[in-house]
Coordinates of C-alpha atoms in Angstrom, one line a residue:
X1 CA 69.9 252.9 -158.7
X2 CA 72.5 255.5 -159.5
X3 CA 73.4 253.8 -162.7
X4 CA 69.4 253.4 -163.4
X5 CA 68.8 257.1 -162.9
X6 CA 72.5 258.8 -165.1
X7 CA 71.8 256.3 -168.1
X8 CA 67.6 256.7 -168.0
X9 CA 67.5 259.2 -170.6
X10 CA 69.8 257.6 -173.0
X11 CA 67.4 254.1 -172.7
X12 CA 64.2 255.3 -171.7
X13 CA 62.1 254.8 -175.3
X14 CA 63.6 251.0 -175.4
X15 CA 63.4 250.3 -172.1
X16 CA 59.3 251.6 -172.7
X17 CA 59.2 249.4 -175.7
X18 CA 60.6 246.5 -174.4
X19 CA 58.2 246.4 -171.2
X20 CA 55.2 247.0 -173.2
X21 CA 56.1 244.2 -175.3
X22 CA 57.0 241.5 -172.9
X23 CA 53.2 242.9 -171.1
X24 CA 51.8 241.7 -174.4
X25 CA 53.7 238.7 -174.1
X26 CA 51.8 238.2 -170.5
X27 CA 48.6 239.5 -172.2
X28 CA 48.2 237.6 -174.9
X29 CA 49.3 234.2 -173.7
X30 CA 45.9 231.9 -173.3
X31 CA 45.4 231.1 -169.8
X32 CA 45.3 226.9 -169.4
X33 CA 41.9 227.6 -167.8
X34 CA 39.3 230.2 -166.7
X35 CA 39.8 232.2 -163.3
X36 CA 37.2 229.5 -161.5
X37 CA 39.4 226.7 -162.3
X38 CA 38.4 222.8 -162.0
X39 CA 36.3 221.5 -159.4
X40 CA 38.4 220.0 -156.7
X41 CA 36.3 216.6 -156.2
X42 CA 35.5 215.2 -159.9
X43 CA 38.5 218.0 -161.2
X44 CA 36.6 218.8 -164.5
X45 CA 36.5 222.6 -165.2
X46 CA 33.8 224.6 -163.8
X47 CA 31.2 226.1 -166.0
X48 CA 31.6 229.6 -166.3
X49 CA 27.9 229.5 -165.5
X50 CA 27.7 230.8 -162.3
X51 CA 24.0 228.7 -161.4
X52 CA 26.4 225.6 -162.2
X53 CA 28.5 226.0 -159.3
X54 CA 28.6 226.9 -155.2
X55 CA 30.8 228.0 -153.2
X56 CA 31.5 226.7 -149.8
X57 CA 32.0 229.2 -146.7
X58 CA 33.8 226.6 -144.3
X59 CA 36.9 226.0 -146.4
X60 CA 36.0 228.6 -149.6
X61 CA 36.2 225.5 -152.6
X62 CA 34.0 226.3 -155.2
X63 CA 32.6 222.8 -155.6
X64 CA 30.4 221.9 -159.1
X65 CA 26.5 221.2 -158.6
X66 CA 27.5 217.7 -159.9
X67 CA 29.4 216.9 -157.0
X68 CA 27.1 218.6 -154.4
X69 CA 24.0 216.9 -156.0
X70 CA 25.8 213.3 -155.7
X71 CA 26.7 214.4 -152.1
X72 CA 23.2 215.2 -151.2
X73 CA 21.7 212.7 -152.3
X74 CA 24.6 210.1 -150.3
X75 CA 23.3 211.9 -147.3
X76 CA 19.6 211.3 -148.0
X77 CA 20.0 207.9 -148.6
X78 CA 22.3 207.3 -145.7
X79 CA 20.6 209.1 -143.3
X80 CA 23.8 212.1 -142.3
X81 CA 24.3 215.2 -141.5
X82 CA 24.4 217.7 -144.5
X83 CA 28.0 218.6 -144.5
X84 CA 30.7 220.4 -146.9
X85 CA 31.5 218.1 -150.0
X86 CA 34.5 218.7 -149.5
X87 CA 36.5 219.6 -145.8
X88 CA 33.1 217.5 -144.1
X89 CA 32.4 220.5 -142.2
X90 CA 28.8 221.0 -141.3
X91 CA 27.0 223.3 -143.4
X92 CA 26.1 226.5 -141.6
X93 CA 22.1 226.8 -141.2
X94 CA 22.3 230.7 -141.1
X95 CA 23.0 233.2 -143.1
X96 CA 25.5 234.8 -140.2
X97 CA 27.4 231.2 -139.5
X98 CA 28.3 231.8 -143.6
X99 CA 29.4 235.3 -142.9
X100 CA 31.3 234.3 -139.6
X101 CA 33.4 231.3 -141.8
X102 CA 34.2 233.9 -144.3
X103 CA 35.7 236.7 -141.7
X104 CA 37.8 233.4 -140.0
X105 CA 38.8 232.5 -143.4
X106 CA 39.4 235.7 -144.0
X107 CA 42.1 235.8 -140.7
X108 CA 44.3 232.9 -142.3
X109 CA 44.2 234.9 -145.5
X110 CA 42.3 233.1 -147.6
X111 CA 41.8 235.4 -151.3
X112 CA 38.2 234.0 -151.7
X113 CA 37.6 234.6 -148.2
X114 CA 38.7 238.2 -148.2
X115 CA 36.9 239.2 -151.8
X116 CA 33.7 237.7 -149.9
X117 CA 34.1 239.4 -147.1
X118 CA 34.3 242.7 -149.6
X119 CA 31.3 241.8 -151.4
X120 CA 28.9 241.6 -148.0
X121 CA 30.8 245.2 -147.1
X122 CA 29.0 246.2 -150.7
X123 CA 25.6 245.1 -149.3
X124 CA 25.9 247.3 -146.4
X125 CA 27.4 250.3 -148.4
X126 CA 30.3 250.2 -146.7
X127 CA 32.9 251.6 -149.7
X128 CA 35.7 252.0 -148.0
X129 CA 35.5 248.6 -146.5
X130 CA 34.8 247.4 -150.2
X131 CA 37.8 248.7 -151.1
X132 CA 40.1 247.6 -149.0
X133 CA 39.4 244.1 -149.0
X134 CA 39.3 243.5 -152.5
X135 CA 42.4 245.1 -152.5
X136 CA 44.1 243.0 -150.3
X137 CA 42.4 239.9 -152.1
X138 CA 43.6 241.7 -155.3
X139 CA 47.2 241.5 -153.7
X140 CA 46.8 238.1 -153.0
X141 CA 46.0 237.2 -156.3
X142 CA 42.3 236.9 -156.5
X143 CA 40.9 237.6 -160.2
X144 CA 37.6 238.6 -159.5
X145 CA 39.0 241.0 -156.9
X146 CA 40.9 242.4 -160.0
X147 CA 38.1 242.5 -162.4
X148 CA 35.8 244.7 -159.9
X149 CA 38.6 247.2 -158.9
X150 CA 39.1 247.5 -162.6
X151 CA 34.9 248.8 -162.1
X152 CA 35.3 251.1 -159.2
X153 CA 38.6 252.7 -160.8
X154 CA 36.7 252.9 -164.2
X155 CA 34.0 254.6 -162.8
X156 CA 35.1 256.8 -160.0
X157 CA 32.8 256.9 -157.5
X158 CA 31.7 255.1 -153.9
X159 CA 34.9 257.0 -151.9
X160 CA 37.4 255.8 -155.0
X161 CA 38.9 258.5 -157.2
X162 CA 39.0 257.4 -160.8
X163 CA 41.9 256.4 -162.6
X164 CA 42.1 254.9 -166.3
X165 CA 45.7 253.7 -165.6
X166 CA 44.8 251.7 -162.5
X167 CA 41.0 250.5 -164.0
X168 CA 43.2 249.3 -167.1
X169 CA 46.3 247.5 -164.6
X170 CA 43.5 245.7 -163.1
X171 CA 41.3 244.4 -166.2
X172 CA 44.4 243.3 -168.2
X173 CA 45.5 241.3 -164.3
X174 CA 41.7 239.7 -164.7
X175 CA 42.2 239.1 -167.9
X176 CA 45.4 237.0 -167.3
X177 CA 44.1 235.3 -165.0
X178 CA 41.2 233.9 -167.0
X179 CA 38.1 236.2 -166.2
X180 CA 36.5 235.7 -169.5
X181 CA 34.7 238.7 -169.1
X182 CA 37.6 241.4 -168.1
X183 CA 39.0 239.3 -171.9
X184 CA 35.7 240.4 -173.7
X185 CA 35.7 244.3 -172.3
X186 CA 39.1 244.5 -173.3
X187 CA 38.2 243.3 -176.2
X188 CA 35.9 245.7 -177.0
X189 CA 38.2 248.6 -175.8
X190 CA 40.7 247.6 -178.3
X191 CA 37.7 247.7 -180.7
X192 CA 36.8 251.2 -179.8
X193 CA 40.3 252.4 -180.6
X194 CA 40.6 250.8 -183.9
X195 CA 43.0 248.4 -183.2
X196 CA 41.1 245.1 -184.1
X197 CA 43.9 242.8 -184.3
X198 CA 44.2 243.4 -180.9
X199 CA 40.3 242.6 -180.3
X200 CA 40.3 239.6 -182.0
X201 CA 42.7 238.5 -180.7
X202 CA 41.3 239.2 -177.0
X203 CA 37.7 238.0 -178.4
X204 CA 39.3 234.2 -179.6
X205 CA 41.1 233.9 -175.8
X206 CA 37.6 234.8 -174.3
X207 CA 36.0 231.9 -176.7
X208 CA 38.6 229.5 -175.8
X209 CA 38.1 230.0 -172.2
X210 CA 34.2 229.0 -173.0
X211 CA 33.0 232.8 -172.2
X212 CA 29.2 232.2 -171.1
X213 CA 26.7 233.2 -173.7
X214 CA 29.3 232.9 -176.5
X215 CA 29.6 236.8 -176.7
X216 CA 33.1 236.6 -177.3
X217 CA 32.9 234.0 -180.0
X218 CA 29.4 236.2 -181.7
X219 CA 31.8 239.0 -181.8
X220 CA 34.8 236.8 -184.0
X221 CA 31.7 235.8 -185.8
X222 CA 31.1 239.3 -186.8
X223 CA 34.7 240.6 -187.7
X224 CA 34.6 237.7 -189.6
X225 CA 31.7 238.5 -191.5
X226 CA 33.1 242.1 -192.2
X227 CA 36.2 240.5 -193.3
X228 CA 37.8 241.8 -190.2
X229 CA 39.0 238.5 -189.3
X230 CA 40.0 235.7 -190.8
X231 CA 38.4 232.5 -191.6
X232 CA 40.7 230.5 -189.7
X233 CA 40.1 232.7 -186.9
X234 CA 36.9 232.3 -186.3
X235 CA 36.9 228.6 -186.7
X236 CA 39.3 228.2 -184.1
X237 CA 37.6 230.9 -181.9
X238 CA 34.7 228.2 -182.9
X239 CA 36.1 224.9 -182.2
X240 CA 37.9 226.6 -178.6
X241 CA 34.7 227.2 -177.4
X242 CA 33.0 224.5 -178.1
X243 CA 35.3 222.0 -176.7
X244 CA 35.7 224.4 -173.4
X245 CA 32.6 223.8 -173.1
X246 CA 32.0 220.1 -173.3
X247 CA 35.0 219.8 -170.8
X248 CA 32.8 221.3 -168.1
X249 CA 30.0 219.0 -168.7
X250 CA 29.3 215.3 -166.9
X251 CA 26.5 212.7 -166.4
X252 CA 26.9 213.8 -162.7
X253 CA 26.4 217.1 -163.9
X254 CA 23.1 217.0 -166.2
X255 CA 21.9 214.9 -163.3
X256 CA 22.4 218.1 -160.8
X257 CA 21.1 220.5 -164.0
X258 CA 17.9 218.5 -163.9
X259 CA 16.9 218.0 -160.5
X260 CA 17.6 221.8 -160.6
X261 CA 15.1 222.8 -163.1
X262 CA 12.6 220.5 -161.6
X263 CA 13.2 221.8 -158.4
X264 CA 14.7 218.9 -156.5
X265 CA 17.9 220.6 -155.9

């Protein structure tokens, strides 16, 4: 430390320089798959379609409709109990069983558990409970825990004082982590400042991660067109996205999609 603070002065600008480049490094790197991650029964990606996907309160897997369709209809056919796809638990009938297996889950530190557990403090208006959980979760590693503090830092309000620094910490952490949509708003911050190498560059990792809607990819698309970007760009932004998204699809799956629409699931 004493060495750290007598030489500081004479290394601080490289010492700045090399940090920021080896958090580019981390930032730019293209996660190996989006902050939801594969279903852990069939283990194809999830959709980054939220309606695709459920999460489950006893043991906090987020299990693809494919998979809880196929379930559901096992247990129809065989006449059982409706239980968890995946742990066998059985499936809380009330809305406060749900909230009780998240505050257990919570105890044994489960991330999920503990962003959950923050997001029903949000439905009461409870801030400052808000806040602390999904700073723990946050702690613990949980993207979507990163992405929102990156909101309430951004915006300054509900008990949290604002602060850019810690709003962009927090984004860039989601972004790492594979939260498509933390990639696309930095992506348009980068855009804002002028420095669109940098936003194209966010904008293709959002693509390849399958970003729902295809925002990302319509906004490659339009550097593109304003010879922004480059042709090769955009066709790999193109190709990314399209073949992120026919990993998270399955006959299992269309099968859940349609007795969905029609009501039967």
């Amino acid at each position: 430390v004493d060495c750290q603070k007598n030489d500081r002065s004479r290394h601080k600008k490289a010492c700045k320089k090399k940090a920021a480049e080896i958090r580019d490094d981390k930032l730019f790197t293209q996660p190996e798959e989006s902050y939801l991650g594969e279903c852990p029964l069939c283990c194809l990606p999830l959709s980054l379609n939220l309606s695709k996907s459920s999460i489950t309160t006893c043991c906090c897997k987020v299990i693809c409709n494919g998979c809880d369709y196929a379930n559901t209809l096992r247990e129809e056919e065989g006449g059982l109990e409706h239980k968890c796809p995946y742990c066998r638990e059985p499936v809380p009938e009330t809305e406060e069983e749900h909230d009780q297996n998240y505050v257990k889950r919570a105890k044994a530190n489960d991330p999920t558990a503990i962003f959950h557990v923050g997001k029903k403090c949000l439905g009461e208006g409870d801030y400052e409970g808000v806040f602390h959980y999904w700073k723990k979760a946050a702690a613990l590693g949980h993207t979507d825990a990163h992405f929102n503090l990156s909101i309430m830092y951004r915006k300054g309000q509900d008990g949290v004082e604002r602060d850019m620094k810690k709003s962009m910490y927090h984004l860039e952490e989601a972004a790492i982590g594979g939260h498509d949509t933390a990639r696309y708003n930095l992506g348009v911050l980068e855009g804002r400042n002028g420095r669109t190498d940098r936003a194209v560059k966010h904008y293709i990792i959002a693509a390849n991660l399958g970003d729902d809607g295809a925002l990302a990819l319509e906004k490659v698309k339009k550097y593109f067109a304003s010879d922004l970007a480059s042709k090769e760009d955009f066709e790999a932004a193109l190709r990314g996205h399209q073949a992120a998204v026919d990993a998270t699809k399955s006959e299992q799956r269309d099968e859940a999609e349609k007795a969905r629409q029609e009501g039967l699931f």
